[in-house]
């Protein structure tokens, strides 16, 4: 009963945090505070006579407590350094990390732990957040106290459902933005004292230890070993990191429960060798684990792993080793109340679910393998891998749309080698404090061989045919059905009637959406910054892409946003891709989309002008290309949706924006107009053209529409694809005013993230992707 209540309490609290973080709540915080007080008082009043009603009140109070704690953290965030995003700012703080930027010679990048912030020349106030600092190289080092003046830019990220929310992830680490300082704007106030403590000191220790490893091993193996010991990908070749991801071994490159377990086992052995008493040994191991976590950095998975490790040590000391499920729920609940934003951290989510799988599913899997007479030396690793993978599969599908089919083989062959390298590496670093390097040379050589062999086997596994399977992310109902099925496996001793009832529930949840929901047309305007990318999904899941976003130095919107979004939708092939015109912010990601999915049609304007971007695409074989001349159009139908692509006739005279294709589509009574960058003018719009949803041209520019044309179209919904804090002033105030005057409701990617519009042909529905701190 206590265990069930703790899991229910954790679920309700996390649900309150999730709900508040995914909706734009307009109620004042005072309302939640009053509701929380009423729920607590109600639980106290009903506790004696109406225990079930008291329990309901207590659970409501738990959800409200999660909401209030998240709002408190968000308010601290808004009032700290983050308040100065987009403005000139003066900060003072301690340089906690520093690294040379290889792409930009003469510049360095570091993390500044701020303690005061304010307007240059004004009053400074205290704060506790950090910023990424980018500045010219000089006489600075980790631990220096700096005064820096510059402009703070926000942690801009693409807000798309299932995308890694970079802004939120950095907020978990209390990093408020990037501060770029020019020459002369960084001043060293003082260098650190010999006995000064702080987070930067642990960073110094970590840097010293990683340097020691790098001096004794080859660069590639040193990067892998440092990643395994302290987390991170610094010094690891991109191909090696990808091999670890594709084989399900990437968890070993972030400090997690396995690291804490290995360290704990080593320290327990050392404590036994030192003849320590039981409780002294527990205290010794606990202190070692906490010190290791401080050096590795207190991120969410580290905190969860250390918390679980300390609870397990306590259980060992007081002989309560069988309460692992209780410990997991209690740790997760306490950590979320301490830092509710950790709920959004992918590492925390994967760590928690994988640990739950190890505790709940692995023992049952091991019993099945023993029944099938699988040797224990193979059965235990297989059961552990299966339990962790099955529990975290929905998350892997949601975030990465892939599942490693060779993970079982890799965990059997590679993981023991890498874990042995970690043990010898940690032991060598510790022994190096008292022994000469020459004595430890054979041990470092063994580490080199183990890491090299493990990396080599991982690359072989990753290159095996069919190593990766793409898995579309489950919806809410499918996810519930999946975990219900795992529950049946976990409780295999349930009576047959109860198991049959649970299987009926699983089938209803899994098949329900296909049985009772009407087919819908979906139009998704993706958040790709200052650019355009739209996905059209017909009622039976035929996919069309209209533009594919821009390109920049580190990548393009096609590979970063459009392709992952299509994979999350379960798309395996495209009916067609429409490029409205040749500007890079519309077609820069098209090559990645064409490379990732087979496609039947490509539609684009004819290219009369030499050097236009769309001509530079490498088109795959079998692709049917349709070029549309100025002033002409083409119509077609797909899966009950009518399409009409019209090219504006003004491009040859006015410029490349005005030669954009304009795509009109209709399903039932509802219609959409997707405009590229073409200026909306009565002179070329068909007389009978109307739309319920209008994608505004040219990111909401004032010069991309005529008032008469907007009045004629009279859309209910206006969509604007625009980058946050863009330098063009998009969308223009006059555009917003004119749309409002015509009765259109406005949604924008800079404010609402990816916007998804659904229609069954009669009614429009709309969903957005909230960003961090929207309340």
PDB file of N, CA and C in Angstrom, residues 210-226 228-229 421 425 441 443-449 451-452:
ATOM      1  N   UNK A 210      41.451  14.691 -16.579  1.00  0.00           N
ATOM      2  CA  UNK A 210      41.327  14.381 -18.008  1.00  0.00           C
ATOM      3  C   UNK A 210      42.640  14.635 -18.747  1.00  0.00           C
ATOM      4  N   UNK A 211      43.385  15.647 -18.310  1.00  0.00           N
ATOM      5  CA  UNK A 211      44.702  15.906 -18.918  1.00  0.00           C
ATOM      6  C   UNK A 211      45.652  14.762 -18.622  1.00  0.00           C
ATOM      7  N   UNK A 212      45.570  14.223 -17.413  1.00  0.00           N
ATOM      8  CA  UNK A 212      46.436  13.091 -17.045  1.00  0.00           C
ATOM      9  C   UNK A 212      46.149  11.880 -17.928  1.00  0.00           C
ATOM     10  N   UNK A 213      44.855  11.627 -18.188  1.00  0.00           N
ATOM     11  CA  UNK A 213      44.490  10.517 -19.072  1.00  0.00           C
ATOM     12  C   UNK A 213      45.001  10.778 -20.488  1.00  0.00           C
ATOM     13  N   UNK A 214      44.828  12.029 -20.964  1.00  0.00           N
ATOM     14  CA  UNK A 214      45.236  12.374 -22.324  1.00  0.00           C
ATOM     15  C   UNK A 214      46.744  12.235 -22.513  1.00  0.00           C
ATOM     16  N   UNK A 215      47.527  12.436 -21.463  1.00  0.00           N
ATOM     17  CA  UNK A 215      48.983  12.333 -21.574  1.00  0.00           C
ATOM     18  C   UNK A 215      49.448  10.892 -21.664  1.00  0.00           C
ATOM     19  N   UNK A 216      48.604   9.948 -21.235  1.00  0.00           N
ATOM     20  CA  UNK A 216      49.036   8.553 -21.174  1.00  0.00           C
ATOM     21  C   UNK A 216      48.411   7.650 -22.229  1.00  0.00           C
ATOM     22  N   UNK A 217      47.405   8.149 -22.923  1.00  0.00           N
ATOM     23  CA  UNK A 217      46.752   7.356 -23.949  1.00  0.00           C
ATOM     24  C   UNK A 217      46.754   8.115 -25.273  1.00  0.00           C
ATOM     25  N   UNK A 218      46.458   7.408 -26.343  1.00  0.00           N
ATOM     26  CA  UNK A 218      46.329   8.069 -27.644  1.00  0.00           C
ATOM     27  C   UNK A 218      45.107   8.993 -27.614  1.00  0.00           C
ATOM     28  N   UNK A 219      45.070  10.010 -28.474  1.00  0.00           N
ATOM     29  CA  UNK A 219      43.976  10.998 -28.408  1.00  0.00           C
ATOM     30  C   UNK A 219      42.589  10.386 -28.479  1.00  0.00           C
ATOM     31  N   UNK A 220      42.381   9.431 -29.394  1.00  0.00           N
ATOM     32  CA  UNK A 220      41.028   8.884 -29.570  1.00  0.00           C
ATOM     33  C   UNK A 220      40.607   8.058 -28.346  1.00  0.00           C
ATOM     34  N   UNK A 221      41.501   7.160 -27.872  1.00  0.00           N
ATOM     35  CA  UNK A 221      41.136   6.335 -26.727  1.00  0.00           C
ATOM     36  C   UNK A 221      41.040   7.182 -25.457  1.00  0.00           C
ATOM     37  N   UNK A 222      41.855   8.235 -25.357  1.00  0.00           N
ATOM     38  CA  UNK A 222      41.761   9.126 -24.196  1.00  0.00           C
ATOM     39  C   UNK A 222      40.408   9.826 -24.171  1.00  0.00           C
ATOM     40  N   UNK A 223      39.915  10.268 -25.340  1.00  0.00           N
ATOM     41  CA  UNK A 223      38.604  10.916 -25.385  1.00  0.00           C
ATOM     42  C   UNK A 223      37.501   9.979 -24.941  1.00  0.00           C
ATOM     43  N   UNK A 224      37.548   8.722 -25.396  1.00  0.00           N
ATOM     44  CA  UNK A 224      36.519   7.749 -25.015  1.00  0.00           C
ATOM     45  C   UNK A 224      36.592   7.448 -23.525  1.00  0.00           C
ATOM     46  N   UNK A 225      37.804   7.231 -22.993  1.00  0.00           N
ATOM     47  CA  UNK A 225      37.931   6.914 -21.571  1.00  0.00           C
ATOM     48  C   UNK A 225      37.506   8.091 -20.699  1.00  0.00           C
ATOM     49  N   UNK A 226      37.881   9.306 -21.083  1.00  0.00           N
ATOM     50  CA  UNK A 226      37.437  10.476 -20.320  1.00  0.00           C
ATOM     51  C   UNK A 226      35.924  10.628 -20.365  1.00  0.00           C
ATOM     52  N   UNK A 228      33.810   8.162 -20.634  1.00  0.00           N
ATOM     53  CA  UNK A 228      33.238   7.133 -19.770  1.00  0.00           C
ATOM     54  C   UNK A 228      33.417   7.474 -18.295  1.00  0.00           C
ATOM     55  N   UNK A 229      34.542   8.087 -17.953  1.00  0.00           N
ATOM     56  CA  UNK A 229      34.821   8.365 -16.543  1.00  0.00           C
ATOM     57  C   UNK A 229      34.085   9.599 -16.037  1.00  0.00           C
ATOM     58  N   UNK A 421      37.788  -1.202 -18.517  1.00  0.00           N
ATOM     59  CA  UNK A 421      38.656  -0.047 -18.750  1.00  0.00           C
ATOM     60  C   UNK A 421      38.360   1.069 -17.761  1.00  0.00           C
ATOM     61  N   UNK A 425      41.016   2.490 -15.239  1.00  0.00           N
ATOM     62  CA  UNK A 425      41.296   3.915 -15.373  1.00  0.00           C
ATOM     63  C   UNK A 425      41.121   4.656 -14.058  1.00  0.00           C
ATOM     64  N   UNK A 441      52.499   2.173 -15.907  1.00  0.00           N
ATOM     65  CA  UNK A 441      52.511   2.107 -17.367  1.00  0.00           C
ATOM     66  C   UNK A 441      51.797   0.870 -17.909  1.00  0.00           C
ATOM     67  N   UNK A 443      49.323  -0.753 -16.626  1.00  0.00           N
ATOM     68  CA  UNK A 443      47.878  -0.596 -16.416  1.00  0.00           C
ATOM     69  C   UNK A 443      47.286   0.350 -17.451  1.00  0.00           C
ATOM     70  N   UNK A 444      47.987   1.451 -17.725  1.00  0.00           N
ATOM     71  CA  UNK A 444      47.515   2.381 -18.762  1.00  0.00           C
ATOM     72  C   UNK A 444      47.516   1.696 -20.131  1.00  0.00           C
ATOM     73  N   UNK A 445      48.490   0.845 -20.387  1.00  0.00           N
ATOM     74  CA  UNK A 445      48.500   0.090 -21.638  1.00  0.00           C
ATOM     75  C   UNK A 445      47.304  -0.842 -21.743  1.00  0.00           C
ATOM     76  N   UNK A 446      46.937  -1.464 -20.609  1.00  0.00           N
ATOM     77  CA  UNK A 446      45.758  -2.330 -20.603  1.00  0.00           C
ATOM     78  C   UNK A 446      44.488  -1.520 -20.889  1.00  0.00           C
ATOM     79  N   UNK A 447      44.377  -0.329 -20.286  1.00  0.00           N
ATOM     80  CA  UNK A 447      43.228   0.557 -20.551  1.00  0.00           C
ATOM     81  C   UNK A 447      43.151   0.898 -22.044  1.00  0.00           C
ATOM     82  N   UNK A 448      44.320   1.220 -22.610  1.00  0.00           N
ATOM     83  CA  UNK A 448      44.365   1.562 -24.039  1.00  0.00           C
ATOM     84  C   UNK A 448      43.825   0.406 -24.876  1.00  0.00           C
ATOM     85  N   UNK A 449      44.265  -0.804 -24.578  1.00  0.00           N
ATOM     86  CA  UNK A 449      43.825  -1.962 -25.354  1.00  0.00           C
ATOM     87  C   UNK A 449      42.343  -2.251 -25.187  1.00  0.00           C
ATOM     88  N   UNK A 451      39.882  -0.133 -24.326  1.00  0.00           N
ATOM     89  CA  UNK A 451      39.070   0.897 -24.980  1.00  0.00           C
ATOM     90  C   UNK A 451      39.111   0.740 -26.497  1.00  0.00           C
ATOM     91  N   UNK A 452      40.301   0.484 -27.030  1.00  0.00           N
ATOM     92  CA  UNK A 452      40.426   0.322 -28.477  1.00  0.00           C
ATOM     93  C   UNK A 452      39.615  -0.876 -28.965  1.00  0.00           C
TER      94      UNK A 452
END
